[in-house]
């Protein structure tokens, strides 16, 4: 078969990218790699098409060349194609070098016995040093980009085989003073130097003149395969942090270079640092990490080499460089940073974290740096959380958390506030400590108040419990904080019993400082309720967690009153869970009477059997044996005969079995039409599935019950139309759909599985108003705008968008809801929020740095959701 056309390759590549694993096991998968290598030499394909094919080999080398022989053959073919290129400028030379390097590295074919490796390495080194390789490698204008690409390829090979370039250190160092690409050469030399130092230290060997500058390529083979084999055994390409490099530091301390070797090493490090200002911020940060790691562990290498760079970088606004400076501070401490440097860094971090226009990721970065600041002389044991000594309450006054902050920023600021409370208590600053503690209590009270709102977003409840857990973790030894926190959480449960799962999770995570008093308070709160409370399901779930031998009479009285109202299967099972918890706690007398009543009274036979079983266990087993009987089974019972095994297999075929779901469910594009919001569900299966039934459940009853969706048959690889799932919100709020699947396998078994929950975002609920006549649009919007007040509410927002970005935002996200538009400067937008709310937006007169947004709504509860939605849109565009 001849070479494929550009259109055929485009279709084939698109199919492969959609599902690489499925494509490779199909009929065309075996020939993909071979056809790709063959068509790279075809004259019928343009260079642009060939570059796209090479990008495929860079992204999916493991699928195209799954083993070492295939990778070796692919690299050989790619090098042959490179040699055959005409001498004119070509866009294929650099991708071919990258593809050959990737094939050898990813396929595990790189080694001294590999013919492709013996061809590729001299070629890359020759290009890196600027050696004239003939007209076949392009004109002079293409040599500098090829040189940079060759350095990148050598750095990738050095990362895969640490120590491979140990014999080239002198040669690479000699290139630093010549014309050429500074950044790739600096990073290559720094990585090779770091790897060589580590491997030599492990082997307890000297540097043996490896750093002496030289330019000869003919003095033996520069590839140190022996050193690379030693590096494979005990060297990671690059540790992610300074703490991860502690073990390597101890190993480097063993290396004692001679005075001449130490002088050459200092000269090499200084040479790299002197040219580091020419690198990009990310490359500078990586270079500083590599060099700092090497110098940190070697004896006789003073960190003063970094002082000129420190003076240059202390005022940097680049986050990557600031992170590198903090890494150097963690490595060298007072040997490199004075007390004035430390105070300057802390002040810079504090002031930068308070900047109002700072993006959220940068804001969180500065807060994290403050929380993890590496002090010169920290007080307390290693690893203990504490604020730096120079960071007092006055300096952090602008970093106190507020309810208006983003959740992530609020938690980070709250973490800092908790540490300040600990510090102030240790310093016995009673007046200041009291003010901070009062502020903390008011903040937690505000979070609990928002979490107690009926129909409020689930995210507010999650944030409240996250903040409570953070306070307990930081202030576990302060009863003056934990006592009001316990009281406040009890009041929150009284207002919202539906938050019982969050309380259970909190009790599982906190220590006894809060766990024990909170258990007692919640148990008293539950048993003081009447047994016919409408929130009985949540009370029983909570009681199953907090019930013990204390207050037996009150607990049993509550259960006896509740038993008459447990009419469905779920409530009966929750009631029996409480009985089981009391059994494990050793509750006796009154529980036996309750179990006898339940064994006669419950309507469900399964519930009656459980109650009868618990009564028999309580009457015949002592405490330790009862605990073992109620605990999980340690081993499956052995089958007595083949007949028993056959009967069990027959019973399994008749029962619904739980199994891993071979189904992937996702939400497709949004449909802004119709009377109710409709989700488009995309379904993919890994194996044939028959009689599929998808059941949905919405937490906290925010939506009306969602009907099940039925699909007769699904097969892998066969396209399916989207499944339409209509929603009927009772409040315009985001939610999460819990999904269960019931289906039949090809073998005839009926299985059920839990699928990952599906998020319903606030924007998924948007519906447009009916379009008015062409000439009445302005009046229609103004009538809607005026109707929102005085019953509704009005607000103003500021979105950091320019005029062109505003037009892109509206066209991508809000186009179906635009009523009046004067593109690209102003828009009037009307959104209908089910069941009966409306949201109106005016986006007018975009300034150079942002767009003022006026909004009105007849439902004030959606204001936080609207603000979060608009901030997310402005950050995404």
PDB file of C-alpha atoms in Angstrom, residues 343-576:
ATOM      1  CA  UNK A 343      13.454  40.303  57.543  1.00  0.00           C
ATOM      2  CA  UNK A 344      13.402  41.658  53.988  1.00  0.00           C
ATOM      3  CA  UNK A 345      12.080  38.366  52.589  1.00  0.00           C
ATOM      4  CA  UNK A 346       9.337  38.157  55.218  1.00  0.00           C
ATOM      5  CA  UNK A 347       8.263  41.742  54.606  1.00  0.00           C
ATOM      6  CA  UNK A 348       8.187  41.184  50.838  1.00  0.00           C
ATOM      7  CA  UNK A 349       6.103  38.032  51.189  1.00  0.00           C
ATOM      8  CA  UNK A 350       3.693  39.683  53.601  1.00  0.00           C
ATOM      9  CA  UNK A 351       3.152  42.793  51.507  1.00  0.00           C
ATOM     10  CA  UNK A 352       2.887  40.826  48.253  1.00  0.00           C
ATOM     11  CA  UNK A 353       0.265  38.504  49.760  1.00  0.00           C
ATOM     12  CA  UNK A 354      -1.907  41.562  50.552  1.00  0.00           C
ATOM     13  CA  UNK A 355      -1.922  42.970  47.013  1.00  0.00           C
ATOM     14  CA  UNK A 356      -5.603  43.292  45.953  1.00  0.00           C
ATOM     15  CA  UNK A 357      -4.996  42.485  42.263  1.00  0.00           C
ATOM     16  CA  UNK A 358      -3.012  39.323  42.926  1.00  0.00           C
ATOM     17  CA  UNK A 359      -4.338  36.182  41.180  1.00  0.00           C
ATOM     18  CA  UNK A 360      -5.494  33.426  43.489  1.00  0.00           C
ATOM     19  CA  UNK A 361      -2.647  30.941  42.677  1.00  0.00           C
ATOM     20  CA  UNK A 362      -0.013  33.616  43.360  1.00  0.00           C
ATOM     21  CA  UNK A 363      -1.823  34.657  46.551  1.00  0.00           C
ATOM     22  CA  UNK A 364      -1.830  31.051  47.792  1.00  0.00           C
ATOM     23  CA  UNK A 365       1.856  30.734  46.877  1.00  0.00           C
ATOM     24  CA  UNK A 366       2.829  33.717  49.043  1.00  0.00           C
ATOM     25  CA  UNK A 367       0.743  32.437  51.946  1.00  0.00           C
ATOM     26  CA  UNK A 368       2.323  28.988  51.638  1.00  0.00           C
ATOM     27  CA  UNK A 369       5.787  30.585  51.682  1.00  0.00           C
ATOM     28  CA  UNK A 370       4.887  32.407  54.899  1.00  0.00           C
ATOM     29  CA  UNK A 371       3.521  29.254  56.506  1.00  0.00           C
ATOM     30  CA  UNK A 372       6.590  27.212  55.495  1.00  0.00           C
ATOM     31  CA  UNK A 373       9.219  29.933  55.789  1.00  0.00           C
ATOM     32  CA  UNK A 374      12.708  28.443  56.447  1.00  0.00           C
ATOM     33  CA  UNK A 375      14.072  30.396  59.406  1.00  0.00           C
ATOM     34  CA  UNK A 376      17.756  30.702  60.246  1.00  0.00           C
ATOM     35  CA  UNK A 377      17.230  29.740  63.894  1.00  0.00           C
ATOM     36  CA  UNK A 378      13.738  28.254  64.348  1.00  0.00           C
ATOM     37  CA  UNK A 379      12.485  27.649  67.862  1.00  0.00           C
ATOM     38  CA  UNK A 380      10.888  24.370  68.834  1.00  0.00           C
ATOM     39  CA  UNK A 381      11.452  20.860  67.499  1.00  0.00           C
ATOM     40  CA  UNK A 382      12.076  20.161  63.823  1.00  0.00           C
ATOM     41  CA  UNK A 383       8.894  19.853  61.792  1.00  0.00           C
ATOM     42  CA  UNK A 384       6.688  21.745  64.277  1.00  0.00           C
ATOM     43  CA  UNK A 385       4.431  24.355  62.693  1.00  0.00           C
ATOM     44  CA  UNK A 386       5.091  27.896  63.880  1.00  0.00           C
ATOM     45  CA  UNK A 387       5.153  31.405  62.479  1.00  0.00           C
ATOM     46  CA  UNK A 388       8.604  32.948  61.948  1.00  0.00           C
ATOM     47  CA  UNK A 389       9.915  34.932  64.882  1.00  0.00           C
ATOM     48  CA  UNK A 390      10.119  38.137  62.839  1.00  0.00           C
ATOM     49  CA  UNK A 391       6.516  37.792  61.646  1.00  0.00           C
ATOM     50  CA  UNK A 392       4.363  39.395  64.313  1.00  0.00           C
ATOM     51  CA  UNK A 393       0.679  40.162  64.582  1.00  0.00           C
ATOM     52  CA  UNK A 394       1.120  43.762  63.452  1.00  0.00           C
ATOM     53  CA  UNK A 395       2.828  42.738  60.211  1.00  0.00           C
ATOM     54  CA  UNK A 396       0.104  40.158  59.492  1.00  0.00           C
ATOM     55  CA  UNK A 397      -2.831  42.435  60.258  1.00  0.00           C
ATOM     56  CA  UNK A 398      -3.716  42.630  56.565  1.00  0.00           C
ATOM     57  CA  UNK A 399      -3.640  38.838  56.200  1.00  0.00           C
ATOM     58  CA  UNK A 400      -6.459  37.993  58.585  1.00  0.00           C
ATOM     59  CA  UNK A 401      -9.151  35.851  56.933  1.00  0.00           C
ATOM     60  CA  UNK A 402     -12.566  37.145  55.976  1.00  0.00           C
ATOM     61  CA  UNK A 403     -15.796  35.549  54.797  1.00  0.00           C
ATOM     62  CA  UNK A 404     -15.405  37.415  51.515  1.00  0.00           C
ATOM     63  CA  UNK A 405     -12.215  35.584  50.580  1.00  0.00           C
ATOM     64  CA  UNK A 406     -12.001  32.645  48.208  1.00  0.00           C
ATOM     65  CA  UNK A 407     -12.283  29.330  50.132  1.00  0.00           C
ATOM     66  CA  UNK A 408      -8.680  28.310  49.485  1.00  0.00           C
ATOM     67  CA  UNK A 409      -7.358  31.746  50.450  1.00  0.00           C
ATOM     68  CA  UNK A 410      -9.577  31.784  53.545  1.00  0.00           C
ATOM     69  CA  UNK A 411      -8.189  28.433  54.733  1.00  0.00           C
ATOM     70  CA  UNK A 412      -4.584  29.522  54.162  1.00  0.00           C
ATOM     71  CA  UNK A 413      -5.152  32.796  56.033  1.00  0.00           C
ATOM     72  CA  UNK A 414      -6.960  30.892  58.788  1.00  0.00           C
ATOM     73  CA  UNK A 415      -3.948  28.593  59.110  1.00  0.00           C
ATOM     74  CA  UNK A 416      -1.737  31.642  59.628  1.00  0.00           C
ATOM     75  CA  UNK A 417      -4.188  33.093  62.172  1.00  0.00           C
ATOM     76  CA  UNK A 418      -4.155  29.847  64.183  1.00  0.00           C
ATOM     77  CA  UNK A 419      -0.366  29.840  64.306  1.00  0.00           C
ATOM     78  CA  UNK A 420      -0.406  33.469  65.444  1.00  0.00           C
ATOM     79  CA  UNK A 421      -2.770  32.511  68.265  1.00  0.00           C
ATOM     80  CA  UNK A 422      -0.333  29.793  69.364  1.00  0.00           C
ATOM     81  CA  UNK A 423       2.598  32.214  69.225  1.00  0.00           C
ATOM     82  CA  UNK A 424       0.811  34.919  71.170  1.00  0.00           C
ATOM     83  CA  UNK A 425      -0.182  32.464  73.881  1.00  0.00           C
ATOM     84  CA  UNK A 426       3.419  31.341  74.260  1.00  0.00           C
ATOM     85  CA  UNK A 427       4.542  34.981  74.573  1.00  0.00           C
ATOM     86  CA  UNK A 428       1.776  35.623  77.184  1.00  0.00           C
ATOM     87  CA  UNK A 429       0.501  38.712  75.364  1.00  0.00           C
ATOM     88  CA  UNK A 430      -2.914  38.391  76.916  1.00  0.00           C
ATOM     89  CA  UNK A 431      -4.577  41.435  75.457  1.00  0.00           C
ATOM     90  CA  UNK A 432      -3.429  40.739  71.925  1.00  0.00           C
ATOM     91  CA  UNK A 433      -4.092  37.036  72.280  1.00  0.00           C
ATOM     92  CA  UNK A 434      -7.652  37.723  73.356  1.00  0.00           C
ATOM     93  CA  UNK A 435      -8.299  39.934  70.333  1.00  0.00           C
ATOM     94  CA  UNK A 436      -6.987  37.311  67.933  1.00  0.00           C
ATOM     95  CA  UNK A 437      -8.982  34.582  69.637  1.00  0.00           C
ATOM     96  CA  UNK A 438     -12.143  36.677  69.509  1.00  0.00           C
ATOM     97  CA  UNK A 439     -11.583  37.343  65.820  1.00  0.00           C
ATOM     98  CA  UNK A 440     -11.118  33.614  65.246  1.00  0.00           C
ATOM     99  CA  UNK A 441     -14.332  32.784  67.093  1.00  0.00           C
ATOM    100  CA  UNK A 442     -16.293  35.395  65.122  1.00  0.00           C
ATOM    101  CA  UNK A 443     -14.960  34.020  61.848  1.00  0.00           C
ATOM    102  CA  UNK A 444     -15.911  30.438  62.756  1.00  0.00           C
ATOM    103  CA  UNK A 445     -19.351  31.637  63.851  1.00  0.00           C
ATOM    104  CA  UNK A 446     -19.826  33.321  60.478  1.00  0.00           C
ATOM    105  CA  UNK A 447     -18.833  30.144  58.644  1.00  0.00           C
ATOM    106  CA  UNK A 448     -21.285  28.103  60.706  1.00  0.00           C
ATOM    107  CA  UNK A 449     -24.027  30.658  60.060  1.00  0.00           C
ATOM    108  CA  UNK A 450     -23.541  30.341  56.293  1.00  0.00           C
ATOM    109  CA  UNK A 451     -23.418  26.544  56.511  1.00  0.00           C
ATOM    110  CA  UNK A 452     -26.759  26.563  58.372  1.00  0.00           C
ATOM    111  CA  UNK A 453     -28.631  28.318  55.542  1.00  0.00           C
ATOM    112  CA  UNK A 454     -31.517  26.266  54.201  1.00  0.00           C
ATOM    113  CA  UNK A 455     -30.763  25.249  50.644  1.00  0.00           C
ATOM    114  CA  UNK A 456     -27.329  26.874  50.747  1.00  0.00           C
ATOM    115  CA  UNK A 457     -24.493  25.611  48.547  1.00  0.00           C
ATOM    116  CA  UNK A 458     -22.792  22.446  49.698  1.00  0.00           C
ATOM    117  CA  UNK A 459     -19.423  24.198  49.347  1.00  0.00           C
ATOM    118  CA  UNK A 460     -20.267  26.466  52.312  1.00  0.00           C
ATOM    119  CA  UNK A 461     -20.785  23.469  54.597  1.00  0.00           C
ATOM    120  CA  UNK A 462     -17.558  21.849  53.378  1.00  0.00           C
ATOM    121  CA  UNK A 463     -15.632  25.069  54.018  1.00  0.00           C
ATOM    122  CA  UNK A 464     -17.043  25.303  57.546  1.00  0.00           C
ATOM    123  CA  UNK A 465     -15.890  21.796  58.470  1.00  0.00           C
ATOM    124  CA  UNK A 466     -12.509  22.274  56.793  1.00  0.00           C
ATOM    125  CA  UNK A 467     -11.959  25.396  58.870  1.00  0.00           C
ATOM    126  CA  UNK A 468     -13.062  23.606  62.054  1.00  0.00           C
ATOM    127  CA  UNK A 469     -10.645  20.749  61.410  1.00  0.00           C
ATOM    128  CA  UNK A 470      -7.802  23.198  60.746  1.00  0.00           C
ATOM    129  CA  UNK A 471      -8.455  25.025  64.014  1.00  0.00           C
ATOM    130  CA  UNK A 472      -8.507  21.764  65.961  1.00  0.00           C
ATOM    131  CA  UNK A 473      -5.263  20.595  64.371  1.00  0.00           C
ATOM    132  CA  UNK A 474      -3.426  23.826  65.178  1.00  0.00           C
ATOM    133  CA  UNK A 475      -5.011  24.684  68.554  1.00  0.00           C
ATOM    134  CA  UNK A 476      -5.641  21.261  70.047  1.00  0.00           C
ATOM    135  CA  UNK A 477      -4.092  22.322  73.356  1.00  0.00           C
ATOM    136  CA  UNK A 478      -6.213  25.440  73.913  1.00  0.00           C
ATOM    137  CA  UNK A 479      -9.505  24.678  75.695  1.00  0.00           C
ATOM    138  CA  UNK A 480     -10.539  28.343  75.436  1.00  0.00           C
ATOM    139  CA  UNK A 481     -10.842  27.844  71.676  1.00  0.00           C
ATOM    140  CA  UNK A 482     -12.193  24.292  71.604  1.00  0.00           C
ATOM    141  CA  UNK A 483     -15.029  24.886  74.097  1.00  0.00           C
ATOM    142  CA  UNK A 484     -16.854  27.551  72.014  1.00  0.00           C
ATOM    143  CA  UNK A 485     -16.074  25.545  68.886  1.00  0.00           C
ATOM    144  CA  UNK A 486     -17.827  22.503  70.380  1.00  0.00           C
ATOM    145  CA  UNK A 487     -20.816  24.613  71.378  1.00  0.00           C
ATOM    146  CA  UNK A 488     -21.006  26.219  67.926  1.00  0.00           C
ATOM    147  CA  UNK A 489     -20.849  22.890  66.089  1.00  0.00           C
ATOM    148  CA  UNK A 490     -23.629  21.544  68.290  1.00  0.00           C
ATOM    149  CA  UNK A 491     -25.795  24.525  67.382  1.00  0.00           C
ATOM    150  CA  UNK A 492     -24.985  23.944  63.706  1.00  0.00           C
ATOM    151  CA  UNK A 493     -26.225  20.368  63.951  1.00  0.00           C
ATOM    152  CA  UNK A 494     -29.363  21.574  65.701  1.00  0.00           C
ATOM    153  CA  UNK A 495     -30.053  23.902  62.747  1.00  0.00           C
ATOM    154  CA  UNK A 496     -29.021  21.488  59.971  1.00  0.00           C
ATOM    155  CA  UNK A 497     -29.215  17.785  60.918  1.00  0.00           C
ATOM    156  CA  UNK A 498     -28.645  16.969  57.222  1.00  0.00           C
ATOM    157  CA  UNK A 499     -24.967  17.767  57.828  1.00  0.00           C
ATOM    158  CA  UNK A 500     -24.614  14.554  59.846  1.00  0.00           C
ATOM    159  CA  UNK A 501     -22.229  12.920  57.278  1.00  0.00           C
ATOM    160  CA  UNK A 502     -19.881  15.899  57.672  1.00  0.00           C
ATOM    161  CA  UNK A 503     -19.967  15.571  61.465  1.00  0.00           C
ATOM    162  CA  UNK A 504     -19.172  11.858  61.202  1.00  0.00           C
ATOM    163  CA  UNK A 505     -16.209  12.612  58.963  1.00  0.00           C
ATOM    164  CA  UNK A 506     -14.975  15.333  61.333  1.00  0.00           C
ATOM    165  CA  UNK A 507     -15.169  12.978  64.331  1.00  0.00           C
ATOM    166  CA  UNK A 508     -13.134  10.393  62.419  1.00  0.00           C
ATOM    167  CA  UNK A 509     -10.347  12.901  61.778  1.00  0.00           C
ATOM    168  CA  UNK A 510      -9.974  14.984  64.941  1.00  0.00           C
ATOM    169  CA  UNK A 511      -8.221  13.888  68.111  1.00  0.00           C
ATOM    170  CA  UNK A 512      -9.744  13.377  71.549  1.00  0.00           C
ATOM    171  CA  UNK A 513      -9.317  17.075  72.462  1.00  0.00           C
ATOM    172  CA  UNK A 514     -12.399  17.942  70.391  1.00  0.00           C
ATOM    173  CA  UNK A 515     -13.699  14.462  69.582  1.00  0.00           C
ATOM    174  CA  UNK A 516     -14.770  13.451  73.089  1.00  0.00           C
ATOM    175  CA  UNK A 517     -16.636  16.633  74.125  1.00  0.00           C
ATOM    176  CA  UNK A 518     -18.220  16.910  70.678  1.00  0.00           C
ATOM    177  CA  UNK A 519     -19.461  13.302  70.874  1.00  0.00           C
ATOM    178  CA  UNK A 520     -21.070  13.984  74.251  1.00  0.00           C
ATOM    179  CA  UNK A 521     -22.688  17.224  73.053  1.00  0.00           C
ATOM    180  CA  UNK A 522     -24.025  15.690  69.845  1.00  0.00           C
ATOM    181  CA  UNK A 523     -25.388  12.647  71.673  1.00  0.00           C
ATOM    182  CA  UNK A 524     -27.223  14.885  74.130  1.00  0.00           C
ATOM    183  CA  UNK A 525     -28.570  16.957  71.240  1.00  0.00           C
ATOM    184  CA  UNK A 526     -29.873  13.891  69.390  1.00  0.00           C
ATOM    185  CA  UNK A 527     -31.501  12.087  72.310  1.00  0.00           C
ATOM    186  CA  UNK A 528     -33.219  15.294  73.423  1.00  0.00           C
ATOM    187  CA  UNK A 529     -35.152  15.349  70.120  1.00  0.00           C
ATOM    188  CA  UNK A 530     -38.519  13.625  69.760  1.00  0.00           C
ATOM    189  CA  UNK A 531     -38.335  10.246  68.048  1.00  0.00           C
ATOM    190  CA  UNK A 532     -40.693  11.352  65.266  1.00  0.00           C
ATOM    191  CA  UNK A 533     -38.498  14.252  64.078  1.00  0.00           C
ATOM    192  CA  UNK A 534     -38.539  14.673  60.297  1.00  0.00           C
ATOM    193  CA  UNK A 535     -34.741  14.491  60.349  1.00  0.00           C
ATOM    194  CA  UNK A 536     -34.841  11.057  62.001  1.00  0.00           C
ATOM    195  CA  UNK A 537     -32.584   9.491  59.374  1.00  0.00           C
ATOM    196  CA  UNK A 538     -29.770  11.943  60.175  1.00  0.00           C
ATOM    197  CA  UNK A 539     -30.262  11.571  63.940  1.00  0.00           C
ATOM    198  CA  UNK A 540     -29.888   7.799  63.674  1.00  0.00           C
ATOM    199  CA  UNK A 541     -26.764   8.145  61.510  1.00  0.00           C
ATOM    200  CA  UNK A 542     -25.246  10.508  64.062  1.00  0.00           C
ATOM    201  CA  UNK A 543     -26.231   8.345  66.997  1.00  0.00           C
ATOM    202  CA  UNK A 544     -24.583   5.304  65.406  1.00  0.00           C
ATOM    203  CA  UNK A 545     -21.323   7.274  65.548  1.00  0.00           C
ATOM    204  CA  UNK A 546     -21.537   8.810  69.032  1.00  0.00           C
ATOM    205  CA  UNK A 547     -23.491   6.198  71.022  1.00  0.00           C
ATOM    206  CA  UNK A 548     -21.638   4.425  73.858  1.00  0.00           C
ATOM    207  CA  UNK A 549     -22.277   3.101  77.332  1.00  0.00           C
ATOM    208  CA  UNK A 550     -22.898   6.620  78.723  1.00  0.00           C
ATOM    209  CA  UNK A 551     -26.474   7.936  78.981  1.00  0.00           C
ATOM    210  CA  UNK A 552     -27.927   4.505  78.200  1.00  0.00           C
ATOM    211  CA  UNK A 553     -31.441   5.257  79.397  1.00  0.00           C
ATOM    212  CA  UNK A 554     -31.805   8.440  77.313  1.00  0.00           C
ATOM    213  CA  UNK A 555     -30.425   6.724  74.222  1.00  0.00           C
ATOM    214  CA  UNK A 556     -32.703   3.688  74.580  1.00  0.00           C
ATOM    215  CA  UNK A 557     -35.735   5.920  75.223  1.00  0.00           C
ATOM    216  CA  UNK A 558     -35.011   7.809  72.003  1.00  0.00           C
ATOM    217  CA  UNK A 559     -34.657   4.550  70.047  1.00  0.00           C
ATOM    218  CA  UNK A 560     -37.903   3.146  71.461  1.00  0.00           C
ATOM    219  CA  UNK A 561     -39.747   6.314  70.439  1.00  0.00           C
ATOM    220  CA  UNK A 562     -38.097   6.297  67.005  1.00  0.00           C
ATOM    221  CA  UNK A 563     -38.869   2.625  66.294  1.00  0.00           C
ATOM    222  CA  UNK A 564     -42.552   3.376  65.708  1.00  0.00           C
ATOM    223  CA  UNK A 565     -41.641   5.856  62.942  1.00  0.00           C
ATOM    224  CA  UNK A 566     -39.067   3.705  61.132  1.00  0.00           C
ATOM    225  CA  UNK A 567     -41.417   2.479  58.424  1.00  0.00           C
ATOM    226  CA  UNK A 568     -39.133   2.150  55.395  1.00  0.00           C
ATOM    227  CA  UNK A 569     -36.160  -0.140  54.915  1.00  0.00           C
ATOM    228  CA  UNK A 570     -33.541   2.640  55.124  1.00  0.00           C
ATOM    229  CA  UNK A 571     -34.725   3.931  58.495  1.00  0.00           C
ATOM    230  CA  UNK A 572     -34.945   0.423  59.906  1.00  0.00           C
ATOM    231  CA  UNK A 573     -31.364  -0.320  58.846  1.00  0.00           C
ATOM    232  CA  UNK A 574     -30.182   2.956  60.406  1.00  0.00           C
ATOM    233  CA  UNK A 575     -31.942   2.014  63.644  1.00  0.00           C
ATOM    234  CA  UNK A 576     -30.250  -1.396  63.649  1.00  0.00           C
TER     235      UNK A 576
END
